[in-house]
Short mmCIF file of C-alpha atoms in Angstrom, two decimals:
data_model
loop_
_atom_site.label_atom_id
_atom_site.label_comp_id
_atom_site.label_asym_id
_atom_site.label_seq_id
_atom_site.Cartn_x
_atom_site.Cartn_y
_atom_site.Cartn_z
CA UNK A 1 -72.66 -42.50 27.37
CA UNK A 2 -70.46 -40.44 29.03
CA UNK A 3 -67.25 -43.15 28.57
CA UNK A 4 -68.21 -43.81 25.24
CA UNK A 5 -67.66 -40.27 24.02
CA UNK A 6 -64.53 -40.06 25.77
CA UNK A 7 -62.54 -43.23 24.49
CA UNK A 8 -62.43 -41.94 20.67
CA UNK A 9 -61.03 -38.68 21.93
CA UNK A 10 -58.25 -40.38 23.86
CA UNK A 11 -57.53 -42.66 21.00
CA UNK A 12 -57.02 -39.36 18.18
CA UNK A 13 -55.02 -37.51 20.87
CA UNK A 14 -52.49 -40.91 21.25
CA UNK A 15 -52.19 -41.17 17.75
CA UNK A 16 -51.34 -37.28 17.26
CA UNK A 17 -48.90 -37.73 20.13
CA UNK A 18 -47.53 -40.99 18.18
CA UNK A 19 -47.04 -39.13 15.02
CA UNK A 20 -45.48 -36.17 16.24
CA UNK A 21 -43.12 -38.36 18.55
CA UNK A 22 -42.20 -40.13 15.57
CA UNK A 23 -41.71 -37.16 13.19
CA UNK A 24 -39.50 -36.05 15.96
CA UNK A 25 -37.42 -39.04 16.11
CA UNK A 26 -36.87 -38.69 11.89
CA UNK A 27 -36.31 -35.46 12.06
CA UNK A 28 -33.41 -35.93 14.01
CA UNK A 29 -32.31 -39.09 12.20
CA UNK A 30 -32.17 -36.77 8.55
CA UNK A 31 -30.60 -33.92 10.61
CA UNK A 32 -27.92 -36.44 11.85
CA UNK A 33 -27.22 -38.01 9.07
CA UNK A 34 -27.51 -34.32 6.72
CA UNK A 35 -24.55 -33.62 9.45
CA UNK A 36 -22.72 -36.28 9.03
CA UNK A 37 -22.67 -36.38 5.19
CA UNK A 38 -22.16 -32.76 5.32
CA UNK A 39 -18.77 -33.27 7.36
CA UNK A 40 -17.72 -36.09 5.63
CA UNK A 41 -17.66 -34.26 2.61
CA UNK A 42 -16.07 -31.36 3.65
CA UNK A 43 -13.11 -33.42 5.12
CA UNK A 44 -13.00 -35.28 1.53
CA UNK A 45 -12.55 -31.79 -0.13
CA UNK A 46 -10.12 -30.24 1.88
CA UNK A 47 -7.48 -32.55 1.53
CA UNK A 48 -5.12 -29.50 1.03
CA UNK A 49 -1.96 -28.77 2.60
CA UNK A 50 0.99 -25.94 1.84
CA UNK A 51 4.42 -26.39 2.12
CA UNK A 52 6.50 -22.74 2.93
CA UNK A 53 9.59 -23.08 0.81
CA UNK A 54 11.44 -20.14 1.57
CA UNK A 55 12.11 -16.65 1.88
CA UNK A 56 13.72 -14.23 -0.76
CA UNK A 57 14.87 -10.08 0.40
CA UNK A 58 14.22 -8.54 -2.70
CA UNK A 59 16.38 -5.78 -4.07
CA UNK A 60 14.10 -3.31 -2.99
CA UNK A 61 13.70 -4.41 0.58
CA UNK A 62 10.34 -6.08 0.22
CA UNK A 63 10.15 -9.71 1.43
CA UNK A 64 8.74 -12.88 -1.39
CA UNK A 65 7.51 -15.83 0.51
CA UNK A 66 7.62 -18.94 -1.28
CA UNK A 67 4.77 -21.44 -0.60
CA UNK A 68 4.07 -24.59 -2.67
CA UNK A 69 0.43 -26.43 -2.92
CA UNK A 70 1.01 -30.21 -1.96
CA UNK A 71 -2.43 -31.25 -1.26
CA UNK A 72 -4.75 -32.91 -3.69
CA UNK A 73 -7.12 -29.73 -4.58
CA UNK A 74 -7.03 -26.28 -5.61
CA UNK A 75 -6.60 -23.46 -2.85
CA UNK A 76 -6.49 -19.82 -2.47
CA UNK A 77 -4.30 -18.41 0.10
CA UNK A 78 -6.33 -15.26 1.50
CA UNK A 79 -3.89 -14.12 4.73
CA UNK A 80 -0.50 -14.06 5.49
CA UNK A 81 0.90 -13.64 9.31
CA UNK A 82 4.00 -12.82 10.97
CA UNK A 83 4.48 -13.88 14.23
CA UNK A 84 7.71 -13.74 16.79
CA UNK A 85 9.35 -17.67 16.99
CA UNK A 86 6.62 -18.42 20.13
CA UNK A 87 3.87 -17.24 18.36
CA UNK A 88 2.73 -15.07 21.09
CA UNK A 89 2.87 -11.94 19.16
CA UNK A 90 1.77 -10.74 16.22
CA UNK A 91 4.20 -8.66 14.30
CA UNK A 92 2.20 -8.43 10.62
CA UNK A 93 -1.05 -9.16 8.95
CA UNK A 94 -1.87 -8.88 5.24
CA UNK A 95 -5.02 -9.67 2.79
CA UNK A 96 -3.61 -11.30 -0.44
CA UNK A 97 -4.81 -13.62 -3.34
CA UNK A 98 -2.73 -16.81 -4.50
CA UNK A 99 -4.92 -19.41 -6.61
CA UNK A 100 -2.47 -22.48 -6.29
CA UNK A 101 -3.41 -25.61 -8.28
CA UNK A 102 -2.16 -29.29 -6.96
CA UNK A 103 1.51 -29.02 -7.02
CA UNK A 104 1.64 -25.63 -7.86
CA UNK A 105 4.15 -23.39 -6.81
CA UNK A 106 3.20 -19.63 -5.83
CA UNK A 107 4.52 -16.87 -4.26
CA UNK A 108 3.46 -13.39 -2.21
CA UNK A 109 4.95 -10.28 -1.88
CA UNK A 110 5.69 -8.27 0.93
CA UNK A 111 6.29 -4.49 -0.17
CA UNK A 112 9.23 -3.10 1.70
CA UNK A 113 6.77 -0.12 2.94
CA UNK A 114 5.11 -3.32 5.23
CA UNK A 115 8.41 -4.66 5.83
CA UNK A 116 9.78 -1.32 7.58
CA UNK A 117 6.56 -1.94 10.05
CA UNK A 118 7.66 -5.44 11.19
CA UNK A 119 9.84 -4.77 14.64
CA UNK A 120 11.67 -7.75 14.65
CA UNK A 121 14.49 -6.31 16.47
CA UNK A 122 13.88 -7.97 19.51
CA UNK A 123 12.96 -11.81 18.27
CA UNK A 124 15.25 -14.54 17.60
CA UNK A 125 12.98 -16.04 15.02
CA UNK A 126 9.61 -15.08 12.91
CA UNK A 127 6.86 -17.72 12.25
CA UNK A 128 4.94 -16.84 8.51
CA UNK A 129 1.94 -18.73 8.85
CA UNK A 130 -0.55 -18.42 6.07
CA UNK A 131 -4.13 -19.09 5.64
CA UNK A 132 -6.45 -19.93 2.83
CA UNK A 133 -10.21 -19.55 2.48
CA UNK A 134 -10.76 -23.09 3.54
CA UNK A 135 -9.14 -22.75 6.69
CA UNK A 136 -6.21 -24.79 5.70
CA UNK A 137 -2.67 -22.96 7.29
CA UNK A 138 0.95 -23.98 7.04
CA UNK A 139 3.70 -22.25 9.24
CA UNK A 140 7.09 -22.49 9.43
CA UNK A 141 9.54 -20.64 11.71
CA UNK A 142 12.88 -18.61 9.89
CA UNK A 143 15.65 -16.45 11.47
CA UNK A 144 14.32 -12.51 12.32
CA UNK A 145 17.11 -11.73 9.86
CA UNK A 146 15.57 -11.95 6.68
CA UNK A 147 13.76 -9.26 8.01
CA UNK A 148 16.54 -7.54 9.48
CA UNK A 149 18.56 -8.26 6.63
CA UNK A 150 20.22 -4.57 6.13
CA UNK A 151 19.53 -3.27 3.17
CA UNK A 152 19.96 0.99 1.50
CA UNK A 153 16.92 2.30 1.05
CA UNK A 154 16.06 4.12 -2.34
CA UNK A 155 15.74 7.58 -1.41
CA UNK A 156 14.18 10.27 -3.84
CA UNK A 157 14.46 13.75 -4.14
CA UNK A 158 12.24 16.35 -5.29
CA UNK A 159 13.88 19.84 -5.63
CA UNK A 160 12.54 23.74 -6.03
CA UNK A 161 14.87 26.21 -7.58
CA UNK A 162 13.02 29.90 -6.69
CA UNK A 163 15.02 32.02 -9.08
CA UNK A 164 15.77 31.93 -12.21
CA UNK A 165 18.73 34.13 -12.01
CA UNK A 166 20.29 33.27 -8.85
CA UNK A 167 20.67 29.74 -8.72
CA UNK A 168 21.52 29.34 -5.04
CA UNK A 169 17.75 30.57 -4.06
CA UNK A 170 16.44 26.41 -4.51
CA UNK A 171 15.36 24.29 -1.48
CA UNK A 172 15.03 20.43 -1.73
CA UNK A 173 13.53 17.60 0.18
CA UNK A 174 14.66 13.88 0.77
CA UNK A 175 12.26 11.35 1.64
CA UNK A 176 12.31 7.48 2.12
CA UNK A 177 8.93 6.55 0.87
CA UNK A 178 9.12 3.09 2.87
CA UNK A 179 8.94 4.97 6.84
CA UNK A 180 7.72 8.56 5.00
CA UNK A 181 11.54 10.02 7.31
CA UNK A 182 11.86 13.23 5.40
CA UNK A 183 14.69 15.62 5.37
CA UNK A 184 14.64 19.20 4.19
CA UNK A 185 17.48 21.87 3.10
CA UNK A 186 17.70 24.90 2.07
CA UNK A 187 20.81 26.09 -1.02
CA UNK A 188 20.69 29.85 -0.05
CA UNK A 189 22.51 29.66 3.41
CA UNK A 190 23.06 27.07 6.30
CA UNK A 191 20.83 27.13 9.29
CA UNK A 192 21.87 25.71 12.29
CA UNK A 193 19.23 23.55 12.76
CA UNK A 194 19.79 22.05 9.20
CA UNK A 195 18.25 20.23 7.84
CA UNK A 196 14.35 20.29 8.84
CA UNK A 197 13.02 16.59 9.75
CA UNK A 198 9.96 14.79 10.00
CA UNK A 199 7.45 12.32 8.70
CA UNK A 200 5.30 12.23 5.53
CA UNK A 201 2.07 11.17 5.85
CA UNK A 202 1.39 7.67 4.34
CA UNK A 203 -1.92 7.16 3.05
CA UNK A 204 -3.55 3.44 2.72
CA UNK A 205 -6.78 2.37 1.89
CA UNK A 206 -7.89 5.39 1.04
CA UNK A 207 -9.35 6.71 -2.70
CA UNK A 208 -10.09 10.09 -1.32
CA UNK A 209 -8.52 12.88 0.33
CA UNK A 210 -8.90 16.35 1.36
CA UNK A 211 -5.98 18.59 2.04
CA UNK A 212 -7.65 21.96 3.11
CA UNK A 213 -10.60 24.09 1.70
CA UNK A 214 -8.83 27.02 1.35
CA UNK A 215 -5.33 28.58 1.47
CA UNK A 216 -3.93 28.81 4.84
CA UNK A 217 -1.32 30.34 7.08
CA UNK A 218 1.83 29.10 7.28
CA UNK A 219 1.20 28.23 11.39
CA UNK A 220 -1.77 26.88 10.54
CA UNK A 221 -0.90 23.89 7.77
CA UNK A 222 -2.96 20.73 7.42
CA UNK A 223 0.64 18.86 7.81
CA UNK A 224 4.02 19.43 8.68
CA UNK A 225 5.61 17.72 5.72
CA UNK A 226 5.92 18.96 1.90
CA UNK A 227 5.31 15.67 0.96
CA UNK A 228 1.83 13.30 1.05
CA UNK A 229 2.73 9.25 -0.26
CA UNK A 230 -0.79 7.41 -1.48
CA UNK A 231 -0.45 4.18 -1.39
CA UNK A 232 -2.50 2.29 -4.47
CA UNK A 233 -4.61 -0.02 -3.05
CA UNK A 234 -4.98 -2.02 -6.31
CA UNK A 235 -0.86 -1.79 -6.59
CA UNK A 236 -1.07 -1.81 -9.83
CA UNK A 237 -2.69 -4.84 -11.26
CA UNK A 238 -5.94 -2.99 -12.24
CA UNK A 239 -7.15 1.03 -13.12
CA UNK A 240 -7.08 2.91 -9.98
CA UNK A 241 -8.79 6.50 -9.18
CA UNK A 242 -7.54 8.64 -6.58
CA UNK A 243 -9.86 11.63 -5.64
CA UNK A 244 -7.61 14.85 -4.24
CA UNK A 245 -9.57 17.97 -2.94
CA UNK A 246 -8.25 21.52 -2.46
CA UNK A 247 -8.72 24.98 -2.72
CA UNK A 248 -8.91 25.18 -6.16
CA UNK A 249 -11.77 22.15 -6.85
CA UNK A 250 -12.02 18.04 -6.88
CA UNK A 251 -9.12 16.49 -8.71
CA UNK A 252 -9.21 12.61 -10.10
CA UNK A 253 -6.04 10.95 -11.19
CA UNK A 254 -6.66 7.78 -13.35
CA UNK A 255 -3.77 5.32 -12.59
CA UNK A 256 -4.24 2.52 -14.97
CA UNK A 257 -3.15 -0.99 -15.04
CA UNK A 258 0.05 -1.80 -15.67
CA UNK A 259 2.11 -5.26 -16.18
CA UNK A 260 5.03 -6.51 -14.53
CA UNK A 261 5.59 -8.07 -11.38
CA UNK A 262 4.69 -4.91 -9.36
CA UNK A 263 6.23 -4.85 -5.58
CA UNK A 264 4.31 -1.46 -4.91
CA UNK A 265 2.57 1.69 -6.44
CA UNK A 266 1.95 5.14 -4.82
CA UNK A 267 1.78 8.99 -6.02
CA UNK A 268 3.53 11.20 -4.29
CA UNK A 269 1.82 14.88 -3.48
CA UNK A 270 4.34 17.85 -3.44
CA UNK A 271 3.48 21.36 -2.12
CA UNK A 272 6.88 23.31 -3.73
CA UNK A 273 6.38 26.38 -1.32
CA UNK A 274 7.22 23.91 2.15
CA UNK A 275 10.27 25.56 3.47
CA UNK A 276 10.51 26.37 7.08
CA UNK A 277 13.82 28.05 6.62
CA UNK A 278 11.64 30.71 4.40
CA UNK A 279 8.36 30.29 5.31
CA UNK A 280 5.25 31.30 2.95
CA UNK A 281 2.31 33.56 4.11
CA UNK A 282 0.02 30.75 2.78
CA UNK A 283 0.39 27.17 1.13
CA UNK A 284 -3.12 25.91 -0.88
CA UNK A 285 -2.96 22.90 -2.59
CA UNK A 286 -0.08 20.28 -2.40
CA UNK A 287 0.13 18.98 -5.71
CA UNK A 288 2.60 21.33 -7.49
CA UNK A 289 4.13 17.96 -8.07
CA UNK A 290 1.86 15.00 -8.90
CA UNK A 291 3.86 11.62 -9.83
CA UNK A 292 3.56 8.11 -9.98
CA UNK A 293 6.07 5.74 -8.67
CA UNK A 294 6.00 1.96 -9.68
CA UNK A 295 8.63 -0.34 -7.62
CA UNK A 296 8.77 -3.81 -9.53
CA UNK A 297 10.21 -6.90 -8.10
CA UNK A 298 13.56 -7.15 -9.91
CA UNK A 299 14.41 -3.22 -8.92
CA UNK A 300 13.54 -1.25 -11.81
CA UNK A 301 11.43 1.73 -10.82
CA UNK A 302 9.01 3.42 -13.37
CA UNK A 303 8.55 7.00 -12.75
CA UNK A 304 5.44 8.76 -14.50
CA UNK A 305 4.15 12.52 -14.01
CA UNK A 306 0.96 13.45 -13.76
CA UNK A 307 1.13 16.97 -13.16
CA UNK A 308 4.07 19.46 -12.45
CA UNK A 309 3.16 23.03 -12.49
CA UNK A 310 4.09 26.72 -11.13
CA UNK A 311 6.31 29.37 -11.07
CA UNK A 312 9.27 27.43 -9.69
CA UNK A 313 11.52 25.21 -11.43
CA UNK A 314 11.09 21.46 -10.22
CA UNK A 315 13.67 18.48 -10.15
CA UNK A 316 12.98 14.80 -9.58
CA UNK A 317 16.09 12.48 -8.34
CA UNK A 318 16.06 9.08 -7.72
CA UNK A 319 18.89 7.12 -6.15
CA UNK A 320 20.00 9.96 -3.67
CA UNK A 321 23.82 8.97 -2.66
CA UNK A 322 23.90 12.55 -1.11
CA UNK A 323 21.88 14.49 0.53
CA UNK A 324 24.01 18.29 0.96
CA UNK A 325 24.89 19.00 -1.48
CA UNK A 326 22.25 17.26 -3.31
CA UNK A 327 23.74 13.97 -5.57
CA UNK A 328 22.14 11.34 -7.24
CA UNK A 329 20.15 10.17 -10.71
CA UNK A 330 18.41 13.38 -11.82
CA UNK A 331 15.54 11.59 -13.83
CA UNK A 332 14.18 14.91 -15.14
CA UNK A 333 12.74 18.48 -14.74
CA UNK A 334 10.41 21.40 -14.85
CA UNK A 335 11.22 24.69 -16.22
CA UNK A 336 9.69 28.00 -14.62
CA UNK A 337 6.41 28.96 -15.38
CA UNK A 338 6.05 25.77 -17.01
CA UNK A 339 2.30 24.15 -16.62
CA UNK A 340 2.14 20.10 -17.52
CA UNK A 341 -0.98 18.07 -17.28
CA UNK A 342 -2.39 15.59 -19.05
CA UNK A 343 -6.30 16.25 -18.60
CA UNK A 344 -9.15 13.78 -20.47
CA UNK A 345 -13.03 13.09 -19.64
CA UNK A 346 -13.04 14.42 -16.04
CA UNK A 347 -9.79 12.70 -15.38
CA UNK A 348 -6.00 13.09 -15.09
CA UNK A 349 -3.67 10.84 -16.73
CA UNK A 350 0.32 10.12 -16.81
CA UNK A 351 1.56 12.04 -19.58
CA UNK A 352 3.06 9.65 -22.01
CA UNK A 353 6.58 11.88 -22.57
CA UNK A 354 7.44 12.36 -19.13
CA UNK A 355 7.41 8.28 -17.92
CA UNK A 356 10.89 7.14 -16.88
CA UNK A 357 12.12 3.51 -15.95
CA UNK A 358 15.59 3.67 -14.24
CA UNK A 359 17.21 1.57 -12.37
CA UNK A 360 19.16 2.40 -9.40
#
């Protein structure tokens, strides 16, 4: 009795064991062959490859790397990389967007404000190597000196005339807003440790920024420059709003789209009392001068204001040939007392009679 009850137990647990051996056994089969297929078409879709052809110094400094789609499917190139010749170190990085179709050719820009960051000083060669979204790279290797390749930066001016009665009471700064290298003089007298130097804060990434909560003592500014560069993230090819606080509230500037083949965007933040030869008591609020400056490809700059205000009298140069005395394309002005804004729904916009395109 006892054998018979046994036997049909045995027998079920073999046939569970059989069925779960065997559901093993498929399961792996399907996940094999799921794998395989899976691969196979992946390596039947990414029949892509890029071709670099060539490297263009724009007029502005920036760099245009030339690349050319000669695979069989569409790609999007995501990241760009500089490299020294052996590859061993990385000299740039970037996040871009190039849809190229089969054949296509395409192109990316790199705004002189990156290219200033590339030390290539010390490398024979630079490898570009760039990347797309389905892991498909090309590189090449060019000489360092299309990065070295001199070239005179655009310097502008912003100047502060204190008096209206005697004219030699002004101070004025000089700025390259590739490196944010700053210079600063003062009309009334010379100073022997003329002019006053430094760097301008460069601001990236960012759609927010706080200068200080309240006014402050001259020792105790937020920075040592009368300038602050925002870079605009979108550079250009869509609306944009920058939030600036200060002692006197939250400020949004509305930078809308514009067209053109754009190299870079940024405002530029101005506190008019900066002057270490005659220091302040207090400075608040950096944004005497609010303007936008667009850098297209071809070297045209487009120069709009968004807010120039206070008791001083204001000047805007562009093209500095020289520094003391001050020469170069005066694009326009301020007048004393004068207050200019253009303020709409919460927001501040470029005011449409005071935007400039000049080339240098």
């Amino acid at each position: 009795m006892l054998r018979k009850g046994v036997t049909p137990v045995i027998a079920l647990l073999l046939i569970i064991m059989v069925t779960i051996g065997t559901s093993v056994v498929f399961y792996m089969w399907i996940s094999g062959a799921s794998t395989s297929l899976t691969k196979q078409e992946v390596d039947s879709s990414v029949r892509a490859l890029l071709k670099g052809e060539g490297v263009e110094k724009l007029p502005s400094g920036g760099l245009r790397i030339y690349v050319r789609n000669i695979g069989e499917t569409t790609v999007i190139v995501d990241k760009v990389y500089i490299y020294d010749s052996t590859g061993s170190r990385l000299l740039f990085t970037g996040s871009y967007y190039l849809k190229l179709s089969p054949r296509e050719l395409g192109y990316i820009t790199i705004p002189a404000i990156k290219v200033a960051q590339i030390n290539a000083e010390e490398v024979r060669g630079v490898k570009i190597v760039l990347s797309t979204k389905t892991g498909v790279s090309s590189s090449y290797t060019t000489l360092s000196e299309i990065v070295k390749l001199p070239y005179k930066p655009t310097l502008i001016a912003l100047k502060a005339y204190r008096s209206s009665t005697d004219p030699t009471q002004n101070h004025w700064v000089v700025f390259n807003y590739n490196t944010g290298n700053y210079r600063l003089y003062e009309g009334s007298a010379n100073y022997p440790n003329e002019p006053y130097e430094g760097i301008a804060p460069i601001l990236e990434n960012t759609n927010e920024y706080t200068i200080t909560n309240t006014w402050v003592p001259w020792s105790q500014r937020p920075v040592d420059s009368p300038i602050i560069i925002v870079i605009n993230p979108k550079y250009g090819q869509e609306d944009w709003v920058f939030t600036w606080h200060d002692p006197h509230g939250t400020f949004r500037f509305y930078l809308q789209k514009l067209s053109g083949d754009i190299e870079i965007d940024f405002l530029v933040f101005w506190e008019d009392l900066f002057n270490p030869f005659k220091p302040p008591g207090s400075v608040d609020d950096w944004k005497d001068h609010v303007v936008r400056v667009t850098v297209f490809a071809n070297g045209t700059y487009r120069i709009a204001v968004f807010m120039a205000k206070g008791g001083y009298s204001h000047e805007f140069y562009l093209n500095v040939t020289r520094e003391d005395p001050l020469e170069g394309r005066r694009v326009y002005g301020k007048d004393f007392n004068d207050y200019q804004f253009n303020f709409v729904g919460g927001y501040y916009y470029e005011m449409s009679d005071k935007i400039y395109f000049v080339t240098p």
